[in-house]
Amino acid sequence: MKASKFHFTNYSNALFFALCIALLVIINSGLSLVLQHQNEQVGLKLAKQLQQPLANEKQLIANTPFTLAPNKNSIYIEKQKHYFIANSKGILLYSWPVWYSYSYLFLIINAVLLLAMLCIRRFKKPKTIKNSTITSKRQQHFNNKKVRYAPKVSSLQLAPIATTNVQEAIKYNVFALIQCECHFDANTDLQATLKVLLAKDFINTTEISVKLLTAGNFAFTLTGIDAIYKLNCAKYLYQCIVSAAHVLAPRTAQRHVKVGLCTYYSEADQVMVYQLAKSALTLSQQNRVKHYHQLALNYGHVQKLDRHSIPQRIKKQKLAILFQPVYELDSGAIIKHYVSIKSNDRGNKQLLNQESISQFYNEGEALLHDQAVVMQVKKLLLIDNSSSVISIKLHPKNWFNNEFWSWLTAYINDLKNQHTLQFSINESEFLNNQLRLQGAFAAIAALNCNIVIDDVRSSKNIFKFTLNKQISGLNLAFELVHGIERSNSQQKYVRGIVHISRLLSLSVFALDVETPQELQLLKVIGISGAQGGYFSKLLPNYTQVAFH
């Protein structure tokens, strides 16, 4: 609403100034024509008088704007020639231009016009503000009247439920990730400044929080926003951020600001909200035209598992370990396995992905989960005599848990040397928590295990991975793999990642392949291996099924 009013105000201002300029041009042109016509009449009369016998030329010309000869005193303005015919005879006279000879008259008239326009402009603004205030008060009074005369609920038991549903439907929350490629002043408190600027635009929000993640990257949380603004929230927030960026960095362009936004209701999973906002930001980064994207976390997406049932099933060893193979694209051979878990309960037979695992908020539950996975993996590897590479996705909390790494060092120390364990971690967590991860890095190096960087989205941070010798590979983000055959920007990002990874001897894997088209294009680009929904079926001859 504010944006539309702003554009309408700009349009009205431009129209007003255009009308003022047109009015000035018309009045000055008309005055010039009138004065020229007057001079012509005076010149014609003067020509008749000069042709009479015994006429005093100097006395006649003294009271007119004409002269018999041009005046060469001025080098910038030349006198105009006028040829008049009277009594069948012609006479040549000279005069200054109308705008020069009557300059005092033009100055007075234009000054009066400009003063009148400024007065009109000045008295127009308070009137507009007053009218808008009266309109808003009338609207508020009308809304109050509607609420006041609403019909009463007959059943006392249904009233609280209806009120709760209305409140939940009206209010919602917003989490947004913003990337600004701007040069801000180092002395400016960006968090406080952006919070103040946003508070002016989002006046109906319950709470606004701004957090500076890295240089030019911010996280915004807005709570208690009306649902009527839900559809255009990303566009409105993008306009507010661009306006704020112009204030803090005047040279900022619209393409320098990218917004990824997730709308959610209360009690939603924070990890899922963050992942949706991050996915929306990735869509904005890959789009050159639309710089903002919005995703919604509805109640249908929040299928929470029972917090007490999962730990109980883990304690009772009712979780089965599944090894999902990763195929080498050149030969079709299985080069390693990714570990996933599945419940053995008859009522909860579902594959637990990372969104489900991330619902273990308690460190104790996360520790119990990863210990159960490692114990099952070791039990199977002790039976297997062939060499194998197993990749395990640890819970984010366990990467900073010294208790887990002490237990892991003692538990898998007797594992056979032909087996290699890999532990995957998200790229953002790896880059932002180097100091806190030193204990985990030391334990992995002592166990001669490897690290795989998960959810890689670009090639700009790959050189930083060479500082850790235990890193052996990279996993592409789902947003780069899904639909890559239709997106040139995704292909560009993946080619950059593969090119730099080859220079650094790092393998690149795609774990979310869903279609043969995606697989074929990834093979052409040159990734090392792939795994995903496309490989969920039985493949008696992988090479024939995949490429022929």
XYZ file of C-alpha atoms in Angstrom:
548
model
C 0.000 0.000 0.000
C 2.802 2.411 0.874
C 4.621 1.633 -2.330
C 1.529 2.385 -4.434
C 0.991 5.690 -2.605
C 4.628 6.562 -3.115
C 4.415 5.949 -6.876
C 1.151 7.916 -7.105
C 2.722 10.864 -5.253
C 5.715 10.859 -7.584
C 3.408 10.802 -10.607
C 1.324 13.728 -9.303
C 4.460 15.762 -8.546
C 5.832 15.205 -12.033
C 2.492 16.150 -13.575
C 2.310 19.350 -11.493
C 5.804 20.478 -12.503
C 5.096 19.685 -16.168
C 1.956 21.833 -16.070
C 3.884 24.677 -14.434
C 6.575 24.608 -17.115
C 3.972 24.488 -19.890
C 2.151 27.465 -18.344
C 5.361 29.508 -18.167
C 6.188 28.752 -21.805
C 2.695 29.689 -23.008
C 2.563 32.983 -21.078
C 6.063 34.064 -22.151
C 5.375 33.186 -25.794
C 2.080 35.079 -25.774
C 3.642 38.143 -24.182
C 6.435 38.107 -26.752
C 3.934 37.967 -29.646
C 1.902 40.863 -28.216
C 4.975 43.051 -27.797
C 6.213 42.251 -31.316
C 2.835 43.223 -32.784
C 2.936 46.473 -30.827
C 6.431 47.266 -32.147
C 5.308 46.640 -35.724
C 2.481 49.133 -35.359
C 4.828 51.736 -33.868
C 7.406 51.133 -36.615
C 4.826 51.522 -39.402
C 3.629 54.825 -37.929
C 7.222 56.009 -37.547
C 8.016 55.189 -41.194
C 5.114 57.369 -42.374
C 6.260 60.275 -40.210
C 9.872 60.054 -41.371
C 8.852 60.380 -45.057
C 7.084 63.677 -44.474
C 8.998 66.838 -45.498
C 10.775 68.809 -42.813
C 10.531 65.898 -40.375
C 12.845 65.932 -37.350
C 14.269 62.386 -37.345
C 15.959 62.542 -33.939
C 12.872 63.849 -32.179
C 10.612 61.250 -33.788
C 12.908 58.296 -33.053
C 13.602 59.342 -29.441
C 10.192 58.139 -28.212
C 10.295 54.784 -30.077
C 12.338 51.569 -29.668
C 13.776 52.016 -33.197
C 16.976 53.552 -34.569
C 18.138 54.418 -38.066
C 21.502 52.642 -37.693
C 22.570 49.494 -35.790
C 24.290 49.998 -32.432
C 27.653 48.233 -32.326
C 28.297 48.795 -28.623
C 27.114 45.275 -27.661
C 29.043 42.273 -28.997
C 26.608 39.670 -27.600
C 23.230 41.003 -28.739
C 22.568 42.363 -32.221
C 19.721 44.658 -33.186
C 17.015 43.231 -35.396
C 16.243 44.685 -38.848
C 12.724 45.878 -39.695
C 11.706 46.951 -43.218
C 8.572 49.093 -43.371
C 6.730 50.382 -46.483
C 4.792 53.637 -46.295
C 3.564 55.855 -49.145
C 5.074 53.423 -51.702
C 8.502 53.900 -50.162
C 10.513 51.591 -47.930
C 12.590 52.435 -44.883
C 14.951 50.229 -42.835
C 14.840 50.550 -39.027
C 16.664 48.734 -36.226
C 15.505 47.689 -32.740
C 16.566 45.497 -29.829
C 14.883 42.065 -29.427
C 11.614 42.137 -27.536
C 12.871 39.983 -24.647
C 15.823 42.358 -24.189
C 14.068 45.696 -24.488
C 11.181 44.563 -22.224
C 13.277 42.322 -19.931
C 11.956 44.035 -16.776
C 8.417 43.103 -17.784
C 9.327 39.434 -18.382
C 11.135 39.230 -15.026
C 8.209 40.671 -13.074
C 5.615 38.412 -14.717
C 7.721 35.222 -14.297
C 8.474 36.052 -10.664
C 4.771 36.486 -9.938
C 3.943 33.190 -11.668
C 6.624 31.232 -9.803
C 5.525 32.684 -6.479
C 1.929 31.699 -7.199
C 2.979 28.126 -8.102
C 5.005 27.756 -4.912
C 2.053 28.951 -2.849
C -0.254 26.457 -4.554
C 2.259 23.663 -3.965
C 2.721 24.604 -0.334
C -0.977 24.787 0.537
C -1.714 21.562 -1.364
C 0.320 19.244 0.915
C -1.423 19.945 4.254
C -4.769 19.532 2.543
C -3.775 16.108 1.211
C -2.458 14.988 4.586
C -5.591 16.239 6.281
C -7.852 14.412 3.846
C -5.906 11.151 4.232
C -6.112 11.466 8.026
C -9.857 12.001 7.881
C -10.237 9.012 5.538
C -8.217 6.730 7.825
C -10.247 7.852 10.846
C -13.484 7.172 8.992
C -12.225 3.733 7.970
C -11.194 2.967 11.542
C -14.559 4.152 12.837
C -16.294 1.996 10.230
C -14.264 -1.057 11.275
C -15.082 -0.421 14.924
C -18.746 -0.214 14.064
C -18.546 -3.531 12.211
C -16.944 -5.226 15.201
C -19.317 -3.567 17.640
C -22.458 -4.774 15.913
C -21.229 -8.269 15.056
C -23.674 -11.044 15.974
C -22.966 -12.864 19.204
C -21.955 -16.515 19.293
C -24.735 -18.648 20.669
C -22.546 -21.473 21.956
C -20.046 -20.592 24.696
C -17.917 -23.622 23.911
C -17.334 -22.690 20.267
C -16.341 -19.078 20.962
C -12.734 -19.659 22.156
C -12.036 -22.065 19.285
C -13.292 -19.623 16.676
C -11.236 -16.798 18.188
C -8.100 -18.908 18.180
C -8.552 -19.909 14.542
C -9.129 -16.304 13.493
C -5.988 -15.154 15.289
C -3.920 -17.904 13.730
C -5.315 -17.103 10.289
C -4.704 -13.362 10.638
C -1.186 -13.331 12.055
C 1.925 -15.045 10.777
C 5.707 -14.735 11.009
C 8.444 -14.027 8.480
C 12.059 -15.147 8.376
C 14.180 -13.643 5.603
C 17.783 -13.958 4.470
C 19.144 -10.899 2.666
C 22.330 -10.618 0.646
C 23.528 -7.049 -0.017
C 26.533 -6.489 -2.247
C 26.940 -2.954 -0.939
C 29.787 -0.880 0.495
C 28.475 0.260 3.869
C 30.251 2.689 6.153
C 32.327 0.814 8.724
C 31.234 3.220 11.484
C 27.519 2.570 10.905
C 25.624 0.224 13.214
C 23.859 -1.715 10.463
C 21.695 -3.849 12.755
C 20.250 -0.899 14.664
C 19.868 1.277 11.568
C 18.074 -1.382 9.518
C 15.825 -2.219 12.463
C 14.747 1.426 12.743
C 14.158 1.737 8.986
C 12.110 -1.473 8.892
C 10.083 -0.422 11.924
C 8.882 2.613 9.964
C 7.593 0.394 7.150
C 6.233 -2.554 9.172
C 4.294 -0.613 11.790
C 1.863 -3.430 12.670
C 4.458 -6.068 13.561
C 4.800 -7.393 17.089
C 8.574 -7.783 16.986
C 11.380 -7.034 14.526
C 14.861 -8.496 14.886
C 17.868 -7.966 12.632
C 21.045 -10.029 12.798
C 24.236 -9.411 10.845
C 25.505 -12.813 9.667
C 28.525 -11.920 7.541
C 29.617 -8.886 5.558
C 26.524 -7.763 3.675
C 24.338 -10.709 4.761
C 21.464 -10.257 7.182
C 18.727 -12.326 8.803
C 15.369 -10.688 9.513
C 12.595 -12.013 11.731
C 9.197 -10.308 11.709
C 6.421 -11.622 13.959
C 2.744 -10.826 14.082
C 2.225 -9.632 10.494
C -1.296 -9.464 9.083
C -2.135 -12.278 6.692
C -3.548 -9.878 4.103
C 0.035 -8.839 3.269
C 1.298 -12.419 2.983
C 1.337 -12.778 -0.803
C 3.329 -9.593 -1.475
C 5.482 -9.672 1.632
C 8.711 -10.547 -0.202
C 8.206 -7.779 -2.774
C 7.432 -5.193 -0.106
C 10.384 -6.256 2.056
C 12.662 -6.110 -0.987
C 11.524 -2.545 -1.727
C 12.148 -1.549 1.890
C 15.639 -3.090 1.888
C 16.538 -1.382 -1.395
C 15.355 1.971 -0.015
C 17.358 1.444 3.176
C 20.422 0.422 1.175
C 20.145 3.625 -0.870
C 20.242 5.607 2.371
C 23.305 3.767 3.711
C 25.073 3.217 0.358
C 23.787 5.613 -2.355
C 25.444 3.715 -5.219
C 23.467 0.547 -4.531
C 21.534 -0.889 -7.493
C 18.529 -3.199 -7.335
C 20.550 -6.166 -8.608
C 22.875 -5.837 -5.593
C 20.105 -6.877 -3.162
C 18.782 -10.458 -3.022
C 15.982 -11.567 -0.694
C 14.889 -15.069 0.287
C 11.832 -15.212 2.532
C 9.881 -17.894 4.363
C 6.459 -17.314 5.910
C 5.498 -19.579 8.792
C 3.156 -19.832 11.727
C 4.002 -20.297 15.378
C 5.649 -23.496 16.653
C 7.197 -24.286 13.276
C 10.482 -26.159 12.990
C 13.283 -23.588 12.945
C 15.531 -25.737 10.787
C 12.842 -26.186 8.133
C 12.131 -22.439 8.165
C 15.824 -21.687 7.685
C 16.147 -24.201 4.852
C 13.136 -22.763 3.003
C 14.469 -19.219 3.381
C 17.859 -20.377 2.160
C 16.266 -22.079 -0.841
C 14.343 -18.906 -1.660
C 17.569 -16.884 -1.435
C 19.251 -19.320 -3.825
C 16.422 -18.835 -6.324
C 16.911 -15.074 -6.081
C 20.662 -15.386 -6.578
C 20.176 -17.472 -9.713
C 17.555 -15.162 -11.235
C 18.751 -12.017 -12.997
C 15.299 -10.458 -13.254
C 13.445 -11.280 -10.043
C 15.589 -10.469 -7.013
C 13.191 -11.743 -4.342
C 11.498 -15.099 -3.754
C 9.069 -16.293 -1.140
C 8.298 -19.778 0.156
C 5.709 -20.757 2.745
C 5.864 -23.337 5.517
C 2.263 -24.455 5.914
C 0.787 -26.739 8.500
C 0.822 -29.542 5.944
C 4.609 -29.346 5.748
C 5.111 -29.585 9.505
C 4.722 -33.304 10.048
C 6.523 -33.526 13.337
C 7.493 -36.852 14.744
C 6.784 -37.712 18.332
C 9.668 -36.367 20.419
C 9.419 -39.271 22.838
C 8.849 -42.090 20.353
C 12.107 -41.628 18.403
C 14.475 -41.867 21.415
C 12.506 -44.868 22.655
C 12.827 -46.620 19.290
C 16.562 -45.891 19.240
C 17.010 -47.354 22.716
C 15.071 -50.443 21.705
C 17.185 -50.844 18.534
C 14.102 -50.491 16.348
C 15.960 -48.527 13.694
C 17.326 -50.231 10.597
C 20.416 -48.931 8.810
C 20.152 -48.419 5.036
C 23.205 -47.985 2.829
C 22.361 -45.876 -0.228
C 25.001 -46.402 -2.936
C 26.799 -43.616 -4.775
C 27.643 -44.601 -8.351
C 30.645 -43.483 -10.344
C 29.336 -41.985 -13.578
C 32.178 -43.184 -15.798
C 32.125 -46.887 -14.923
C 28.862 -47.336 -13.013
C 30.701 -48.861 -10.032
C 29.625 -48.203 -6.449
C 32.279 -45.976 -4.897
C 30.714 -45.404 -1.461
C 27.507 -45.586 0.573
C 25.484 -42.968 2.396
C 23.879 -44.033 5.649
C 20.196 -43.418 6.360
C 17.924 -44.869 9.018
C 14.431 -46.311 8.883
C 12.056 -47.116 11.686
C 11.105 -50.756 12.276
C 7.871 -49.833 14.039
C 4.812 -50.959 12.116
C 3.087 -47.643 12.734
C 6.089 -45.464 11.822
C 7.730 -47.077 8.814
C 9.177 -44.010 7.163
C 12.606 -42.936 6.039
C 14.066 -40.309 8.377
C 15.671 -37.574 6.281
C 17.720 -34.670 7.586
C 14.624 -32.571 8.330
C 13.344 -35.327 10.582
C 16.691 -35.901 12.250
C 17.101 -32.175 12.917
C 14.072 -32.277 15.212
C 16.310 -33.720 17.917
C 16.847 -30.378 19.645
C 18.252 -31.853 22.844
C 21.990 -32.563 22.788
C 21.375 -35.799 24.640
C 18.898 -37.015 22.033
C 21.212 -35.992 19.190
C 24.112 -37.811 20.857
C 21.970 -40.910 21.363
C 20.895 -40.877 17.722
C 24.381 -40.601 16.180
C 25.819 -43.154 18.593
C 23.145 -45.634 17.531
C 23.958 -45.031 13.864
C 27.713 -45.475 14.378
C 27.167 -48.643 16.417
C 25.051 -50.187 13.661
C 27.590 -49.183 11.004
C 30.472 -50.723 12.957
C 28.525 -53.926 13.554
C 28.005 -54.373 9.805
C 31.546 -53.365 8.823
C 33.101 -55.918 11.170
C 31.314 -58.644 9.217
C 32.208 -57.232 5.784
C 35.710 -58.203 4.628
C 35.757 -56.026 1.495
C 36.958 -52.449 1.553
C 34.207 -49.848 1.657
C 33.647 -46.139 2.144
C 30.761 -45.120 4.394
C 29.518 -41.544 4.638
C 27.527 -40.488 7.714
C 25.548 -37.276 8.104
C 26.006 -36.222 11.726
C 23.603 -34.081 13.668
C 24.833 -30.447 13.712
C 24.990 -30.378 17.516
C 27.381 -33.341 17.653
C 30.032 -31.514 15.655
C 30.529 -29.292 18.712
C 30.010 -32.033 21.311
C 33.343 -33.160 22.789
C 31.610 -36.077 24.497
C 30.603 -37.536 21.141
C 34.110 -37.280 19.661
C 35.701 -38.827 22.752
C 33.264 -41.716 22.542
C 33.788 -42.066 18.769
C 37.587 -42.173 19.128
C 37.394 -45.010 21.633
C 34.611 -46.910 19.869
C 35.884 -47.180 16.276
C 39.584 -47.354 17.065
C 39.607 -51.103 16.411
C 37.847 -50.812 13.041
C 39.616 -52.451 10.121
C 41.887 -50.277 8.023
C 40.217 -51.217 4.728
C 37.059 -49.369 5.805
C 36.919 -45.576 5.557
C 34.409 -43.428 7.383
C 33.367 -40.019 6.107
C 31.434 -37.405 8.065
C 29.499 -34.748 6.130
C 28.896 -31.205 7.344
C 27.109 -28.269 5.736
C 29.268 -25.677 4.012
C 27.881 -22.775 6.044
C 28.494 -24.522 9.370
C 32.018 -25.452 8.326
C 32.948 -21.891 7.321
C 31.301 -20.075 10.233
C 32.485 -22.305 13.107
C 36.162 -22.994 12.480
C 37.259 -22.437 16.090
C 34.484 -24.562 17.587
C 35.210 -27.393 15.137
C 38.886 -27.790 16.031
C 38.131 -30.631 18.454
C 36.160 -32.518 15.818
C 38.898 -31.975 13.218
C 41.555 -33.331 15.578
C 39.496 -36.458 16.338
C 38.810 -37.114 12.637
C 42.499 -36.731 11.781
C 43.490 -39.121 14.592
C 41.015 -41.736 13.341
C 42.204 -41.276 9.727
C 38.646 -40.469 8.628
C 37.522 -37.955 6.029
C 35.212 -34.944 5.837
C 32.693 -34.242 3.073
C 31.352 -30.715 2.615
C 27.611 -30.857 2.067
C 25.215 -28.376 0.434
C 27.825 -26.595 -1.733
C 26.234 -23.801 -3.780
C 29.125 -21.947 -5.442
C 32.854 -22.132 -6.077
C 33.896 -18.999 -4.182
C 34.768 -20.844 -0.931
C 36.310 -24.025 -2.332
C 39.883 -22.775 -1.915
C 39.251 -22.452 1.841
C 38.658 -26.211 2.031
C 42.282 -26.927 1.139
C 43.349 -25.746 4.605
C 41.919 -28.978 6.025
C 43.639 -32.076 4.622
C 40.837 -34.376 5.786
C 38.335 -32.968 3.267
C 37.911 -35.446 0.424
C 34.814 -34.358 -1.496
C 31.921 -31.976 -2.026
C 28.182 -32.588 -2.292
C 26.188 -30.276 -4.544
C 23.161 -28.509 -3.092
C 19.737 -29.758 -4.108
C 18.901 -26.387 -5.711
C 21.814 -26.815 -8.136
C 20.931 -30.382 -9.117
C 17.153 -30.267 -9.439
C 16.133 -29.051 -12.905
C 19.709 -28.368 -13.991
C 18.922 -29.326 -17.596
C 16.577 -26.308 -17.825
C 18.719 -23.672 -16.098
C 21.849 -22.133 -17.604
C 22.747 -20.429 -14.340
C 22.723 -23.748 -12.438
C 24.955 -25.298 -15.098
C 27.323 -22.346 -14.803
C 27.598 -22.750 -11.027
C 28.148 -26.514 -11.236
C 30.796 -26.156 -13.960
C 32.649 -23.654 -11.787
C 32.539 -25.993 -8.799
C 33.736 -28.980 -10.852
C 36.538 -26.989 -12.507
C 38.051 -25.693 -9.270
C 37.544 -29.018 -7.466
C 39.525 -30.828 -10.164
C 42.406 -28.401 -9.692
C 42.366 -29.159 -5.953
C 41.836 -32.956 -6.403
C 38.418 -32.908 -4.718
C 35.558 -35.153 -5.833
C 32.137 -33.654 -6.562
C 28.944 -35.657 -5.944
C 25.266 -35.068 -6.680
C 23.047 -36.744 -4.086
C 19.620 -35.621 -5.249
C 19.368 -36.823 -8.858
C 15.734 -37.429 -9.809
C 15.550 -37.695 -13.613
C 17.657 -39.205 -16.429
C 18.027 -35.733 -17.950
C 19.659 -34.434 -14.778
C 21.967 -37.434 -14.630
C 23.030 -37.157 -18.273
C 23.850 -33.446 -18.002
C 25.765 -33.928 -14.745
C 27.819 -36.633 -16.433
C 28.635 -34.258 -19.312
C 29.693 -31.545 -16.862
C 32.036 -34.013 -15.189
C 30.941 -34.738 -11.619
C 32.450 -37.798 -9.951
C 29.364 -39.646 -8.720
C 25.625 -39.445 -8.170
C 22.907 -40.811 -5.940
C 19.256 -39.993 -5.358
C 15.683 -40.854 -6.211
C 16.617 -41.912 -9.745
C 18.597 -44.847 -8.304
C 15.891 -46.054 -5.930
C 14.705 -48.722 -8.385
C 16.508 -52.004 -8.918
C 19.238 -51.535 -11.511
C 20.452 -54.921 -12.808
C 22.732 -53.200 -15.290
C 23.402 -49.649 -14.189
C 25.436 -48.616 -17.237
C 22.815 -49.782 -19.708
C 19.894 -48.234 -17.828
C 21.587 -44.890 -17.213
C 23.232 -44.059 -20.512
C 21.657 -46.163 -23.251
